[in-house]
Coordinates of C-alpha atoms (C1' of nucleotides) in Angstrom, one line a residue:
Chain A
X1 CA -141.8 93.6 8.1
X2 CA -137.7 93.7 7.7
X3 CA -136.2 91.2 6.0
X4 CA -133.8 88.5 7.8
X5 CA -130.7 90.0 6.5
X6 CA -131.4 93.2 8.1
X7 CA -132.0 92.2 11.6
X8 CA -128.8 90.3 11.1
X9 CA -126.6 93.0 9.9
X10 CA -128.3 95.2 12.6
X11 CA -127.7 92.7 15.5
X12 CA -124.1 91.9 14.7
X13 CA -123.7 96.0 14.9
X14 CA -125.4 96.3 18.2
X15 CA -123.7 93.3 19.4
X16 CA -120.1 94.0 18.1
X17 CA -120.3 97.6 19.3
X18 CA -121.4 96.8 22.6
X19 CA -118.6 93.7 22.9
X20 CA -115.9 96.5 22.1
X21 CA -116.8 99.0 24.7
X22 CA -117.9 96.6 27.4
X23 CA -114.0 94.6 26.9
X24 CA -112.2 97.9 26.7
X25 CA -114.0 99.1 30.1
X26 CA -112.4 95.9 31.2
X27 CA -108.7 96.9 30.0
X28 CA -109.2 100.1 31.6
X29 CA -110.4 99.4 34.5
X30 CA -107.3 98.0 35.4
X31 CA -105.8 101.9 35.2
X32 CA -109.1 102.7 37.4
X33 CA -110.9 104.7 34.9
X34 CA -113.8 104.7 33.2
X35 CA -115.1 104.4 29.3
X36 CA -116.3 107.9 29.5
X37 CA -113.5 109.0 31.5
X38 CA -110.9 107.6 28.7
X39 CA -113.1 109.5 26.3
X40 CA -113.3 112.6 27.8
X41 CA -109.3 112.6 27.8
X42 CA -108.9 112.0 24.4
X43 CA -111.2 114.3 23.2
X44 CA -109.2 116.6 25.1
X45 CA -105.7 115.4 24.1
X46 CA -107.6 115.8 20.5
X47 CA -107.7 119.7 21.3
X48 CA -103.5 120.3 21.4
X49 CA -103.9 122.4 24.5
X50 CA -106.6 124.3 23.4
X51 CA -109.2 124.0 26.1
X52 CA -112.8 122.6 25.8
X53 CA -116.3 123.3 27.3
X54 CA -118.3 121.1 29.3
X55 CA -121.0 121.4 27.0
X56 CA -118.7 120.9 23.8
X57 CA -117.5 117.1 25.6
X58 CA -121.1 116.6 26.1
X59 CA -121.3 117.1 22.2
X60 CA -119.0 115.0 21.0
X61 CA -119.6 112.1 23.4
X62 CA -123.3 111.4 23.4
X63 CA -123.9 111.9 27.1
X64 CA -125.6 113.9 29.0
X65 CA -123.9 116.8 30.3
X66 CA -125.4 116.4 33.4
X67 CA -123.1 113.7 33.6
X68 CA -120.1 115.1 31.8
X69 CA -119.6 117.4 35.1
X70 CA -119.4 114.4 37.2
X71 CA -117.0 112.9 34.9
X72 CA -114.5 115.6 34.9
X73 CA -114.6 115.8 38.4
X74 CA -113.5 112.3 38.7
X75 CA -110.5 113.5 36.7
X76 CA -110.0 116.4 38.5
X77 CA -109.5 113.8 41.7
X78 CA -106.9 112.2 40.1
X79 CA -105.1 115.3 38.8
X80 CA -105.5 114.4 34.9
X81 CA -107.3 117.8 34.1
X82 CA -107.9 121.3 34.9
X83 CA -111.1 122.9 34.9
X84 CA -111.1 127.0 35.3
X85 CA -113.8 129.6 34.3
X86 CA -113.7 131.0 30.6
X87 CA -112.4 134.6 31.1
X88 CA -115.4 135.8 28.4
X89 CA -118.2 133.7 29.7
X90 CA -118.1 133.1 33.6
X91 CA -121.0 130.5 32.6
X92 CA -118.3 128.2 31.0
X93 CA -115.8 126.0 31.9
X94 CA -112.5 125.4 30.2
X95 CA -111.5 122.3 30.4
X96 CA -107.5 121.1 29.0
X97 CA -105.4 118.2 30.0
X98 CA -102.9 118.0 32.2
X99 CA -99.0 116.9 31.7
X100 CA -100.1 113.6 34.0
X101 CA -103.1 113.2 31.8
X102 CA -101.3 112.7 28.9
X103 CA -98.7 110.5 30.5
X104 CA -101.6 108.5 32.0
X105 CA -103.6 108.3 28.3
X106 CA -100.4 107.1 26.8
X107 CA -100.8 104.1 28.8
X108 CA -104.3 103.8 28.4
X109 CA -104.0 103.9 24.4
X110 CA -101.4 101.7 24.8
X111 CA -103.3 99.3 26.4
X112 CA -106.5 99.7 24.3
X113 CA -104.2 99.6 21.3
X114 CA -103.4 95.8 22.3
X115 CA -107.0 95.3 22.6
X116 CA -107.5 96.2 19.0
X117 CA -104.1 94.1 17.4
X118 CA -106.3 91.1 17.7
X119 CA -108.5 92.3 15.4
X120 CA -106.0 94.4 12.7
X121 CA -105.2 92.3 9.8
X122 CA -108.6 90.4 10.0
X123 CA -110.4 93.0 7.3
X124 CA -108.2 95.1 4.5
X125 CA -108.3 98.8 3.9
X126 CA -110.3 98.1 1.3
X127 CA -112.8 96.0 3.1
X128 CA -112.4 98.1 6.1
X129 CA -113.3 101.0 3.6
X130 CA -116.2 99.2 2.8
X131 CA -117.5 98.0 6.4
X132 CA -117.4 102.0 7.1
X133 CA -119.4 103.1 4.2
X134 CA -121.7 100.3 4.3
X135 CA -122.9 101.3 7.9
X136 CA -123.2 105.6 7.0
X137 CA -125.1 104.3 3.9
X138 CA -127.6 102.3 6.4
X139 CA -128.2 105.3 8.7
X140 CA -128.4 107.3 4.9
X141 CA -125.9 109.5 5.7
Chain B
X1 CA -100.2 101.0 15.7
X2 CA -103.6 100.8 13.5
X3 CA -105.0 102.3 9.9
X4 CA -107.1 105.5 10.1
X5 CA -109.5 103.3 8.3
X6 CA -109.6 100.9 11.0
X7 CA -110.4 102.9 13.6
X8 CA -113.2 104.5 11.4
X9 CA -114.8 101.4 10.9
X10 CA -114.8 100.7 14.3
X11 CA -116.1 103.9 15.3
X12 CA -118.9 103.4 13.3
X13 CA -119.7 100.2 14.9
X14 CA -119.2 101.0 18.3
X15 CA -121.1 104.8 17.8
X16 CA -124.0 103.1 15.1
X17 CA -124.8 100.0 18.0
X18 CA -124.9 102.1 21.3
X19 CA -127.6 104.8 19.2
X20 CA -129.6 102.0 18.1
X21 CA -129.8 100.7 21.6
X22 CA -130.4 104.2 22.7
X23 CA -133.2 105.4 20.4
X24 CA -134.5 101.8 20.9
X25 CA -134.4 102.2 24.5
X26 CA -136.4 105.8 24.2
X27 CA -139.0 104.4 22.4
X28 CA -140.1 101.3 24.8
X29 CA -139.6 103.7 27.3
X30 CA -143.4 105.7 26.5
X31 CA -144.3 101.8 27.0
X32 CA -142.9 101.5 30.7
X33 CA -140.2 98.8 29.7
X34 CA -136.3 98.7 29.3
X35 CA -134.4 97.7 27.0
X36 CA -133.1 94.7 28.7
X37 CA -136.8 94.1 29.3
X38 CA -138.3 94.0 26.4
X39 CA -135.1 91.7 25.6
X40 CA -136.6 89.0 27.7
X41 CA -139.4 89.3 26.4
X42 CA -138.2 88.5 23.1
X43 CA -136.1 85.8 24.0
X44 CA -139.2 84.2 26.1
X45 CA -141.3 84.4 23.1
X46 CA -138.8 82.5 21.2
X47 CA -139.0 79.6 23.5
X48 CA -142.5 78.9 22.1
X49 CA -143.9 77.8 25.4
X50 CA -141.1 76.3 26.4
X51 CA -139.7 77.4 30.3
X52 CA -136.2 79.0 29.9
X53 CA -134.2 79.3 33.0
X54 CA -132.3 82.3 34.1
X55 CA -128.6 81.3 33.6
X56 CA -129.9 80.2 29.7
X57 CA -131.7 83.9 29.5
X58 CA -128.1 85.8 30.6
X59 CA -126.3 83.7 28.2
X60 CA -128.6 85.3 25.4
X61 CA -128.2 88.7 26.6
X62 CA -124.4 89.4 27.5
X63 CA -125.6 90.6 30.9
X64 CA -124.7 89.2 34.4
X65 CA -127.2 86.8 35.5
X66 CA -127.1 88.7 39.3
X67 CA -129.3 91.2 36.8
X68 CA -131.4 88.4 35.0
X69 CA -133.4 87.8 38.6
X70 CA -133.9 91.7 38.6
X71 CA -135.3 92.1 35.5
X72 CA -137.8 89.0 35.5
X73 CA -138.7 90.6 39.1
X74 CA -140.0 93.7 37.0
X75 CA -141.5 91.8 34.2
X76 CA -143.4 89.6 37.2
X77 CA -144.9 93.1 38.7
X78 CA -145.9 93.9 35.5
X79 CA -147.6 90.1 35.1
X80 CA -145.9 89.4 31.4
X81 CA -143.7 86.4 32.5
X82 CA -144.1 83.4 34.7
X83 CA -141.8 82.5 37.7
X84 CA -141.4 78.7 38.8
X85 CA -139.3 76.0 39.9
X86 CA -138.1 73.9 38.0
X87 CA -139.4 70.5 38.8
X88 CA -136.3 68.5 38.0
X89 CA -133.9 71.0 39.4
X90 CA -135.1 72.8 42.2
X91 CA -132.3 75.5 41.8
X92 CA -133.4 76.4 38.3
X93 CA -136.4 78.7 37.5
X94 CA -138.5 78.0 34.9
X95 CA -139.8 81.5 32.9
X96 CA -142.1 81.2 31.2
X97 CA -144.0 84.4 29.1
X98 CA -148.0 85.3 30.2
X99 CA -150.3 85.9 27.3
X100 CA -150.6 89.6 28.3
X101 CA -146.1 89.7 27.8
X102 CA -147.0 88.2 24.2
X103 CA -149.8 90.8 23.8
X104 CA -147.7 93.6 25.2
X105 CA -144.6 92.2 23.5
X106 CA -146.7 93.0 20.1
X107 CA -147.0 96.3 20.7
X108 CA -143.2 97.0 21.3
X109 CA -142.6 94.7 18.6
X110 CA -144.7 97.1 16.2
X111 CA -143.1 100.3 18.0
X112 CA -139.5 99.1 17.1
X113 CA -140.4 98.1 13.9
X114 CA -141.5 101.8 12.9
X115 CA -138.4 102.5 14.3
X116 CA -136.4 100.5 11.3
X117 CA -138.9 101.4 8.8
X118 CA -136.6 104.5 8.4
X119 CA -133.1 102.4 7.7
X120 CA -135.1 99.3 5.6
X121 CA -134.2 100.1 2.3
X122 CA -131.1 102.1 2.3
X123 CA -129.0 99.0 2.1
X124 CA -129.9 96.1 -0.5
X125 CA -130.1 92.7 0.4
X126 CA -126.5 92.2 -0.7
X127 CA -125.1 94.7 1.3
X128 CA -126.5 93.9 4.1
X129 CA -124.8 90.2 3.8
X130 CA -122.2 92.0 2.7
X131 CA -122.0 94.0 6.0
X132 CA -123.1 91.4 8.4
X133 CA -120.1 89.1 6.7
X134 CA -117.3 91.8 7.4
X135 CA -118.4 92.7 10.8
X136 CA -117.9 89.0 11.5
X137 CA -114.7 88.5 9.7
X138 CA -113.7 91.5 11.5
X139 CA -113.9 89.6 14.5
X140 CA -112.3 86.6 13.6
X141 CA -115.5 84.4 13.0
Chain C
dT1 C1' -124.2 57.8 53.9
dG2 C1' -121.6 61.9 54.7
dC3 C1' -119.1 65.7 53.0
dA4 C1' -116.8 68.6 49.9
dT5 C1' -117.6 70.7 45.3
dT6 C1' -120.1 72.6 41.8
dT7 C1' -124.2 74.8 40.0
dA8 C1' -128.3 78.2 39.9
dT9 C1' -130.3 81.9 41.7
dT10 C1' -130.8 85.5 44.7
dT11 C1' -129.4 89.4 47.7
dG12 C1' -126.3 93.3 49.2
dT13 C1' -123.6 97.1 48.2
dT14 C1' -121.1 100.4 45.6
dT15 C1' -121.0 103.1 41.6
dA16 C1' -122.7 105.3 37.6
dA17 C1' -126.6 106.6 34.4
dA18 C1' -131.0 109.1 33.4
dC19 C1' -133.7 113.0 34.2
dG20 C1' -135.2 117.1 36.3
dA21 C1' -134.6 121.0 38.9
dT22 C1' -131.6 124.7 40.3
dT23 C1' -128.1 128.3 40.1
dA24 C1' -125.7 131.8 37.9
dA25 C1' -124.3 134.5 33.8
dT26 C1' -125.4 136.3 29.5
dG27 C1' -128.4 138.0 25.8
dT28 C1' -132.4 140.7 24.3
dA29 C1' -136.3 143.6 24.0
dT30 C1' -138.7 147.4 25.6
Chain D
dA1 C1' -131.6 150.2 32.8
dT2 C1' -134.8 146.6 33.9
dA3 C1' -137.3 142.6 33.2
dC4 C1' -137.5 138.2 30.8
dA5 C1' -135.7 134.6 28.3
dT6 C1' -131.8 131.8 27.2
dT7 C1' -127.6 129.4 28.0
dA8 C1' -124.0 126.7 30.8
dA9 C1' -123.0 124.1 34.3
dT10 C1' -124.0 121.9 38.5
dC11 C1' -126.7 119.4 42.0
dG12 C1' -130.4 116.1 43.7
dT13 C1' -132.9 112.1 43.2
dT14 C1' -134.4 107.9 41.3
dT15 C1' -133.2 103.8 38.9
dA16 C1' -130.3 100.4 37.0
dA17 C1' -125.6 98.3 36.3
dA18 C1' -121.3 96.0 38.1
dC19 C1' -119.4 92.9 41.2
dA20 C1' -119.1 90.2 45.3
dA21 C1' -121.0 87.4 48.5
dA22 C1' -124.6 84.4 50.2
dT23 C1' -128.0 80.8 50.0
dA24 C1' -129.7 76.6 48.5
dA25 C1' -129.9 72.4 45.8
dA26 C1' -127.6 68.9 43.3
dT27 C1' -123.6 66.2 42.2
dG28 C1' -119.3 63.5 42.8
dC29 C1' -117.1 60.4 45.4
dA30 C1' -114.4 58.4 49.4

DNA sequence: TGCATTTATTTGTTTAAACGATTAATGTAT
DNA sequence: ATACATTAATCGTTTAAACAAATAAATGCA
């Protein structure tokens, strides 16, 4: 048997970190894109240009790659990536960003940034700090 | 524009709730049940006996209540909830869970619980006021 | 009472997620 | 070099989520 504490801690993580991701699905969807859609273009603004595998997004967002595909082809639609073989391994895909997918994910971070000045100044670096660590310690990392 | 720190704290929330969810979703999946499910379940159990109606069960979960019907639809196949009107309101439904949910409900119970065994203990009981406190404060509560 | 408004649940429809199977290219062992 | 296994991405199908609209009962009130 846990003790009360713990469910509580673990409940207000599950809770808080679906809150987060279901009201920033909200913001965006005003831009008509998706979580995962948002992620996938910053983890490719993340690369400076350099350009990412489907199977490396897949790594880096929890999802299965299945779906990444689908995901970056709902990009490609609206023009905010490229997707072109590797020239050493036709089995891979590079993906980058494109100039209108950066100018498009500046909005989008703008907007997610406002989501997120609600909540700035509520903890301090240190307890922020803390909140972090707390949370790797739990999973023992 | 917000600290490094912030954003790592909230990337542990939002990353630490969503794999909990997940891994917790794998596991009731050997036993045929969702997530949301086995949610009802628990929320039905806490009523004691007492019927619950379907607006009150969606404002436990965070989930539209067009779902809520869904969900006690597949819990009513599976016989582990009760379905009927209420007899003050005839709009409300009164759910109610079947000894076989409680039974089965023990069983996931159990399951999940093996599935904390592994965090229990890697925070103390301090820390894990500690945590539960700043993830609240974080939010403004 | 009669009628508009609100409340509670259900149903319909579109979209995305989960999972498996498939295709195609590469790596490896004989 | 050929056969076999592995890897990378895509496609197909089933299931659930999001959202809107519809139904039905209760409430407020002229």
């Amino acid at each position: 048997m846990h003790s009360k504490k713990y469910y509580k801690a673990i409940h207000q993580i599950i809770v808080t970190g679906h809150w987060i991701t279901d009201q920033v699905g909200k913001d965006l969807k005003e831009y008509g894109i998706t979580e995962p859609q948002f992620n996938v273009l910053r983890i490719l603004k993340g690369q400076k240009g350099d350009p990412i595998t489907v199977q490396e997004i897949q790594e880096r967002m929890v999802q299965r790659s299945s779906n990444v595909t689908r995901i970056v082809d709902k990009l490609l639609d609206k023009e905010l990536v490229n997707r072109q073989e590797c020239p050493t391994n036709r089995r891979k895909m590079d993906i980058t960003i494109t100039q209108k997918g950066l100018e498009e994910l500046e909005k989008l971070d703008d907007k997610v940034g406002h989501f997120h000045d609600q909540f700035q100044g509520n903890l301090s670096e240190e307890e922020l700090e803390t909140l972090a660590t707390l949370i790797k310690k739990l999973k023992g990392e």
